[in-house]
Amino acid sequence: MRKSILKKDITRKKSEKNNIKNKMPRDKASGRKTILSVVYIFTGLFILMMGYFAHFLIFKSRDVINSTYNQRHDVLAKRVIRGKIISADGVVLAETVTDDGENEVRNYPFDDMYAHVVGRVLRGRTGIEAAENITLLTSYSNSAGALYNDLIGVKNPGNNVITTLNHKLTKAAYDALGNKTGSVVAIEPSTGKILAMVSKPAYNPNEIDENWDRLSEDQDNESPLLNRASQGLYPPGSTFKILTALAYMRENPDYLDYSYNCKGKIEYDGMVIHCSNNRSHGKVDLKKAFAKSCNTSFSSIGKELSMDGFRELCESFFFNKDLPAKISNNKSRFELKTGSSGVKEAMQTAIGQGKTLITPLHNAMIAAAVANGGIMMKPYTVDRIESAGGRVLKGYIPEEAAVVMSFEEADYLKSLMRAVVTDGTASRLNKLDVKVAGKTGTAQQDGKDSHAWFIGFAPINEPKIAISVLVENIGSGSDYAVPIAEKVFEEYFK
């Protein structure tokens, strides 16, 4: 009897509990869902905010800090003497001095030699002066001394920027270019360090204020404010045959058996392409065609290449893309495309004519990639940051931009480029004590003299330097670009 009563009691309590649950207001359950939705929304917003914050710190903060609209610059300039910019071999390239009126003046000891790569601070910051602006206006001097200077109203010395630029090599390039219009770029293939960057005509940043009207209006039509090394776009001429040869190698595994009979010219649908001086090279293999810069052979190759494959290869070399460099640059252009380009354009493109355009910096990077076994490094101009007292605050580590070809492909291209020096259009360089590899180019223009090109590297077995030389509207690469390259190589290896 007692067990029966207990059992009924338990059943009754369960029933009451279920009734309570069933009687729970629907709006209370709905309220819980609303609260959860709000929690999810704010959690999502928090994650997005943190993601953007991380993206800002990694990718955008430097640009914002260096922006000319950042008022922090003005505050720092009142407390800090702008630091020095120094070459890799210890030469001061830019410094702040005091004039007779006790005014701070930015001084560039070598006038126009470093105008484009080091840059300026007046009339718009450019070059390293712009890229490292906040660094130069930041002081990491002795904290006690800095505090004392602040108290008595004396400025602290800013940090110094130690560049990758070699002053002796830069001067050799500057002198070799002379009064010609063009540029010279030198890179260390294994790291991407820019050893020299010269562009002419240039301007004197010490006199930028008094000459600004003439320079900005470009009254002489010389574009002296333009850094031709990284912003000038030119048809690459026969230097582009490096990429044409690589495209042919990838599409034809039997490329070592290549053979062509050069008769000095080739015709297609009313278009005629000549070899230099209508010279007939006779029967050539790929190495001889490359060494002699045989236009008919390479335009014949271009006729057979896959346009889309060629375009994909060139874009893997950063055509139609921003170069992975902090230096202000223009995109090199490759426009050959299935559906919108014809065979004539393909033949012209294969020899570096047509619509293809490239910067001298980009061409130097291509030469450096061949020298470096197929690995293209990111070019850079700042090696480290030091305090005014010489303490290293930050060092820059070389970074890969891309693996653009296999080691085997690079090795074969090296042999082609070496043949250009031993038995081809850059034979003048064969007299140097160091073994040089390279490629000349003569980029033709309608109604004007050709642009002269040379790109190359040395020594061939353990490359230390890759260079790109461009001389505007002057003639062949063999006659005008190669002698400039020769002087740069001589300076580097002496």
GROMACS .gro file of C-alpha atoms in nm, residues 149-432:
model
  284
  149ASN     CA    1   6.775   6.741  -2.454
  150ASP     CA    2   6.395   6.758  -2.449
  151LEU     CA    3   6.404   6.957  -2.123
  152ILE     CA    4   6.650   7.215  -2.254
  153GLY     CA    5   6.490   7.234  -2.601
  154VAL     CA    6   6.771   7.065  -2.797
  155LYS     CA    7   6.682   6.825  -3.077
  156ASN     CA    8   6.790   6.461  -3.062
  157PRO     CA    9   6.966   6.301  -3.360
  158GLY     CA   10   6.742   6.076  -3.569
  159ASN     CA   11   6.813   5.719  -3.671
  160ASN     CA   12   7.037   5.653  -3.969
  161VAL     CA   13   6.939   5.441  -4.271
  162ILE     CA   14   7.220   5.219  -4.402
  163THR     CA   15   7.145   5.133  -4.762
  164THR     CA   16   7.251   4.846  -4.988
  165LEU     CA   17   7.393   5.097  -5.237
  166ASN     CA   18   7.764   5.075  -5.317
  167HIS     CA   19   7.899   5.425  -5.372
  168LYS     CA   20   8.201   5.328  -5.585
  169LEU     CA   21   7.984   5.110  -5.810
  170THR     CA   22   7.718   5.380  -5.837
  171LYS     CA   23   7.979   5.638  -5.937
  172ALA     CA   24   8.119   5.399  -6.199
  173ALA     CA   25   7.770   5.353  -6.345
  174TYR     CA   26   7.700   5.728  -6.329
  175ASP     CA   27   8.027   5.813  -6.505
  176ALA     CA   28   7.985   5.537  -6.764
  177LEU     CA   29   7.637   5.659  -6.859
  178GLY     CA   30   7.784   6.008  -6.909
  179ASN     CA   31   7.548   6.257  -7.069
  180LYS     CA   32   7.333   5.987  -7.231
  181THR     CA   33   6.968   5.939  -7.144
  182GLY     CA   34   6.903   5.606  -6.975
  183SER     CA   35   6.965   5.403  -6.662
  184VAL     CA   36   7.185   5.144  -6.496
  185VAL     CA   37   7.069   4.898  -6.230
  186ALA     CA   38   7.294   4.653  -6.043
  187ILE     CA   39   7.157   4.378  -5.815
  188GLU     CA   40   7.310   4.108  -5.596
  189PRO     CA   41   7.137   3.796  -5.738
  190SER     CA   42   7.140   3.584  -5.422
  191THR     CA   43   6.979   3.851  -5.199
  192GLY     CA   44   6.806   4.112  -5.416
  193LYS     CA   45   7.019   4.393  -5.274
  194ILE     CA   46   7.028   4.687  -5.513
  195LEU     CA   47   7.394   4.780  -5.543
  196ALA     CA   48   7.349   5.072  -5.781
  197MET     CA   49   7.061   5.258  -5.944
  198VAL     CA   50   7.130   5.552  -6.174
  199SER     CA   51   6.886   5.739  -6.397
  200LYS     CA   52   6.964   6.024  -6.637
  201PRO     CA   53   6.880   6.300  -6.696
  202ALA     CA   54   6.841   6.377  -6.328
  203TYR     CA   55   6.814   6.689  -6.114
  204ASN     CA   56   6.994   6.835  -5.814
  205PRO     CA   57   6.776   6.786  -5.502
  206ASN     CA   58   6.979   7.060  -5.329
  207GLU     CA   59   6.829   7.308  -5.577
  208ILE     CA   60   6.481   7.163  -5.609
  209ASP     CA   61   6.302   7.477  -5.486
  210GLU     CA   62   6.463   7.722  -5.725
  211ASN     CA   63   6.432   7.485  -6.023
  212TRP     CA   64   6.088   7.341  -5.945
  213ASP     CA   65   5.892   7.531  -6.209
  214ARG     CA   66   6.123   7.423  -6.488
  215LEU     CA   67   6.141   7.064  -6.364
  216SER     CA   68   5.769   7.018  -6.305
  217GLU     CA   69   5.674   7.173  -6.638
  218ASP     CA   70   5.944   6.968  -6.812
  219GLN     CA   71   6.026   7.254  -7.046
  220ASP     CA   72   6.309   7.059  -7.209
  221ASN     CA   73   6.094   6.745  -7.252
  222GLU     CA   74   6.355   6.534  -7.071
  223SER     CA   75   6.147   6.407  -6.774
  224PRO     CA   76   6.430   6.453  -6.519
  225LEU     CA   77   6.195   6.376  -6.227
  226LEU     CA   78   6.124   6.030  -6.370
  227ASN     CA   79   6.327   5.740  -6.232
  228ARG     CA   80   6.387   5.563  -6.562
  229ALA     CA   81   6.533   5.263  -6.382
  230SER     CA   82   6.206   5.162  -6.217
  231GLN     CA   83   5.941   5.374  -6.390
  232GLY     CA   84   6.057   5.397  -6.750
  233LEU     CA   85   5.883   5.150  -6.984
  234TYR     CA   86   6.066   5.036  -7.298
  235PRO     CA   87   6.040   4.760  -7.559
  236PRO     CA   88   6.291   4.499  -7.436
  237GLY     CA   89   6.432   4.417  -7.778
  238SER     CA   90   6.637   4.098  -7.797
  239THR     CA   91   6.687   4.080  -7.419
  240PHE     CA   92   6.335   3.934  -7.423
  241LYS     CA   93   6.467   3.630  -7.611
  242ILE     CA   94   6.559   3.488  -7.270
  243LEU     CA   95   6.188   3.436  -7.202
  244THR     CA   96   6.115   3.329  -7.560
  245ALA     CA   97   6.387   3.064  -7.531
  246LEU     CA   98   6.244   2.945  -7.198
  247ALA     CA   99   5.893   2.923  -7.345
  248TYR     CA  100   6.029   2.718  -7.637
  249MET     CA  101   6.218   2.487  -7.400
  250ARG     CA  102   5.903   2.416  -7.199
  251GLU     CA  103   5.694   2.339  -7.506
  252ASN     CA  104   5.966   2.136  -7.681
  253PRO     CA  105   6.153   1.883  -7.464
  254ASP     CA  106   6.379   1.812  -7.765
  255TYR     CA  107   6.498   2.176  -7.774
  256LEU     CA  108   6.861   2.062  -7.793
  257ASP     CA  109   6.782   1.935  -8.143
  258TYR     CA  110   6.649   2.273  -8.259
  259SER     CA  111   6.766   2.373  -8.605
  260TYR     CA  112   6.682   2.667  -8.830
  261ASN     CA  113   6.824   2.801  -9.157
  262CYS     CA  114   6.856   3.180  -9.132
  263LYS     CA  115   6.849   3.368  -9.463
  264GLY     CA  116   6.863   3.716  -9.308
  265LYS     CA  117   6.489   3.783  -9.321
  266ILE     CA  118   6.153   3.616  -9.274
  267GLU     CA  119   5.820   3.709  -9.433
  268TYR     CA  120   5.467   3.646  -9.315
  269ASP     CA  121   5.149   3.786  -9.467
  270GLY     CA  122   5.320   4.100  -9.598
  271MET     CA  123   5.534   4.157  -9.286
  272VAL     CA  124   5.912   4.128  -9.314
  273ILE     CA  125   6.145   4.079  -9.015
  274HIS     CA  126   6.518   4.124  -9.073
  275CYS     CA  127   6.822   4.015  -8.881
  276SER     CA  128   7.063   4.294  -8.789
  277ASN     CA  129   7.209   4.444  -9.106
  278ASN     CA  130   7.022   4.174  -9.303
  279ARG     CA  131   7.296   3.935  -9.197
  280SER     CA  132   7.232   3.571  -9.289
  281HIS     CA  133   7.336   3.339  -9.005
  282GLY     CA  134   7.287   3.017  -9.200
  283LYS     CA  135   7.206   2.697  -9.014
  284VAL     CA  136   7.176   2.763  -8.638
  285ASP     CA  137   7.091   2.566  -8.329
  286LEU     CA  138   6.923   2.736  -8.030
  287LYS     CA  139   7.252   2.841  -7.870
  288LYS     CA  140   7.392   2.999  -8.187
  289ALA     CA  141   7.058   3.167  -8.267
  290PHE     CA  142   7.061   3.320  -7.919
  291ALA     CA  143   7.429   3.420  -7.926
  292LYS     CA  144   7.397   3.588  -8.267
  293SER     CA  145   7.056   3.732  -8.172
  294CYS     CA  146   6.897   3.584  -8.486
  295ASN     CA  147   6.563   3.763  -8.531
  296THR     CA  148   6.433   3.537  -8.805
  297SER     CA  149   6.492   3.226  -8.594
  298PHE     CA  150   6.321   3.363  -8.284
  299SER     CA  151   6.030   3.518  -8.473
  300SER     CA  152   5.978   3.176  -8.632
  301ILE     CA  153   5.971   3.027  -8.281
  302GLY     CA  154   5.717   3.290  -8.174
  303LYS     CA  155   5.487   3.189  -8.458
  304GLU     CA  156   5.461   2.837  -8.313
  305LEU     CA  157   5.438   2.912  -7.940
  306SER     CA  158   5.112   2.885  -7.747
  307MET     CA  159   5.001   3.244  -7.686
  308ASP     CA  160   4.831   3.160  -7.359
  309GLY     CA  161   5.128   2.954  -7.241
  310PHE     CA  162   5.367   3.235  -7.331
  311ARG     CA  163   5.150   3.486  -7.147
  312GLU     CA  164   5.128   3.260  -6.839
  313LEU     CA  165   5.507   3.224  -6.834
  314CYS     CA  166   5.564   3.599  -6.862
  315GLU     CA  167   5.311   3.677  -6.591
  316SER     CA  168   5.491   3.431  -6.362
  317PHE     CA  169   5.789   3.667  -6.414
  318PHE     CA  170   5.572   3.961  -6.292
  319PHE     CA  171   5.463   4.107  -6.624
  320ASN     CA  172   5.127   4.286  -6.584
  321LYS     CA  173   5.188   4.292  -6.207
  322ASP     CA  174   5.344   4.524  -5.952
  323LEU     CA  175   5.704   4.426  -5.887
  324PRO     CA  176   5.763   4.291  -5.535
  325ALA     CA  177   5.970   4.596  -5.442
  326LYS     CA  178   5.926   4.897  -5.214
  327ILE     CA  179   6.071   5.117  -5.488
  328SER     CA  180   5.811   5.313  -5.683
  329ASN     CA  181   5.775   5.127  -6.014
  330ASN     CA  182   5.553   5.083  -6.318
  331LYS     CA  183   5.415   4.750  -6.435
  332SER     CA  184   5.586   4.585  -6.728
  333ARG     CA  185   5.334   4.491  -6.998
  334PHE     CA  186   5.276   4.174  -7.197
  335GLU     CA  187   4.968   4.193  -7.417
  336LEU     CA  188   4.992   3.885  -7.642
  337LYS     CA  189   4.668   3.690  -7.598
  338THR     CA  190   4.471   3.426  -7.782
  339GLY     CA  191   4.168   3.577  -7.953
  340SER     CA  192   4.293   3.935  -7.959
  341SER     CA  193   4.645   3.889  -8.102
  342GLY     CA  194   4.751   3.755  -8.438
  343VAL     CA  195   5.052   3.565  -8.571
  344LYS     CA  196   5.228   3.886  -8.673
  345GLU     CA  197   5.211   4.020  -8.319
  346ALA     CA  198   5.333   3.686  -8.183
  347MET     CA  199   5.637   3.697  -8.413
  348GLN     CA  200   5.716   4.055  -8.309
  349THR     CA  201   5.665   3.977  -7.942
  350ALA     CA  202   5.908   3.685  -7.955
  351ILE     CA  203   6.192   3.923  -8.047
  352GLY     CA  204   6.098   4.185  -7.787
  353GLN     CA  205   5.911   4.421  -8.014
  354GLY     CA  206   5.535   4.445  -8.060
  355LYS     CA  207   5.347   4.580  -7.758
  356THR     CA  208   5.571   4.438  -7.486
  357LEU     CA  209   5.722   4.695  -7.247
  358ILE     CA  210   5.957   4.649  -6.950
  359THR     CA  211   6.141   4.857  -6.691
  360PRO     CA  212   6.521   4.831  -6.654
  361LEU     CA  213   6.475   4.720  -6.290
  362HIS     CA  214   6.250   4.435  -6.401
  363ASN     CA  215   6.500   4.330  -6.668
  364ALA     CA  216   6.775   4.325  -6.405
  365MET     CA  217   6.555   4.100  -6.189
  366ILE     CA  218   6.513   3.855  -6.478
  367ALA     CA  219   6.889   3.838  -6.533
  368ALA     CA  220   6.939   3.794  -6.158
  369ALA     CA  221   6.684   3.509  -6.149
  370VAL     CA  222   6.878   3.319  -6.417
  371ALA     CA  223   7.200   3.384  -6.223
  372ASN     CA  224   7.037   3.264  -5.899
  373GLY     CA  225   6.931   2.924  -6.031
  374GLY     CA  226   6.573   3.025  -6.111
  375ILE     CA  227   6.491   3.202  -5.783
  376MET     CA  228   6.387   3.566  -5.819
  377MET     CA  229   6.457   3.771  -5.504
  378LYS     CA  230   6.269   4.081  -5.393
  379PRO     CA  231   6.486   4.386  -5.470
  380TYR     CA  232   6.551   4.625  -5.180
  381THR     CA  233   6.762   4.930  -5.099
  382VAL     CA  234   6.776   4.940  -4.716
  383ASP     CA  235   7.011   4.704  -4.534
  384ARG     CA  236   6.959   4.813  -4.172
  385ILE     CA  237   6.858   5.092  -3.936
  386GLU     CA  238   7.108   5.226  -3.683
  387SER     CA  239   7.082   5.476  -3.400
  388ALA     CA  240   7.294   5.789  -3.423
  389GLY     CA  241   7.542   5.611  -3.196
  390GLY     CA  242   7.577   5.317  -3.433
  391ARG     CA  243   7.359   5.061  -3.252
  392VAL     CA  244   7.176   4.832  -3.496
  393LEU     CA  245   6.802   4.867  -3.440
  394LYS     CA  246   6.667   4.667  -3.731
  395GLY     CA  247   6.808   4.456  -4.012
  396TYR     CA  248   6.639   4.356  -4.337
  397ILE     CA  249   6.642   3.991  -4.443
  398PRO     CA  250   6.642   3.888  -4.812
  399GLU     CA  251   6.311   3.745  -4.933
  400GLU     CA  252   6.217   3.527  -5.228
  401ALA     CA  253   5.973   3.679  -5.475
  402ALA     CA  254   5.912   3.357  -5.670
  403VAL     CA  255   6.074   3.047  -5.815
  404VAL     CA  256   6.033   3.139  -6.181
  405MET     CA  257   6.218   2.845  -6.339
  406SER     CA  258   6.386   2.520  -6.246
  407PHE     CA  259   6.757   2.498  -6.171
  408GLU     CA  260   6.804   2.296  -6.491
  409GLU     CA  261   6.627   2.559  -6.701
  410ALA     CA  262   6.835   2.837  -6.544
  411ASP     CA  263   7.153   2.640  -6.603
  412TYR     CA  264   7.080   2.603  -6.975
  413LEU     CA  265   6.988   2.971  -7.008
  414LYS     CA  266   7.320   3.053  -6.841
  415SER     CA  267   7.496   2.860  -7.116
  416LEU     CA  268   7.304   3.055  -7.382
  417MET     CA  269   7.393   3.386  -7.216
  418ARG     CA  270   7.756   3.284  -7.183
  419ALA     CA  271   7.767   3.213  -7.558
  420VAL     CA  272   7.656   3.573  -7.622
  421VAL     CA  273   7.986   3.682  -7.465
  422THR     CA  274   8.216   3.411  -7.601
  423ASP     CA  275   8.076   3.394  -7.952
  424GLY     CA  276   7.808   3.657  -7.998
  425THR     CA  277   7.692   4.015  -7.977
  426ALA     CA  278   7.862   4.097  -7.643
  427SER     CA  279   8.206   3.956  -7.732
  428ARG     CA  280   8.367   4.279  -7.608
  429LEU     CA  281   8.311   4.150  -7.252
  430ASN     CA  282   8.511   3.834  -7.319
  431LYS     CA  283   8.836   4.022  -7.256
  432LEU     CA  284   8.744   4.080  -6.889
   0.00000   0.00000   0.00000
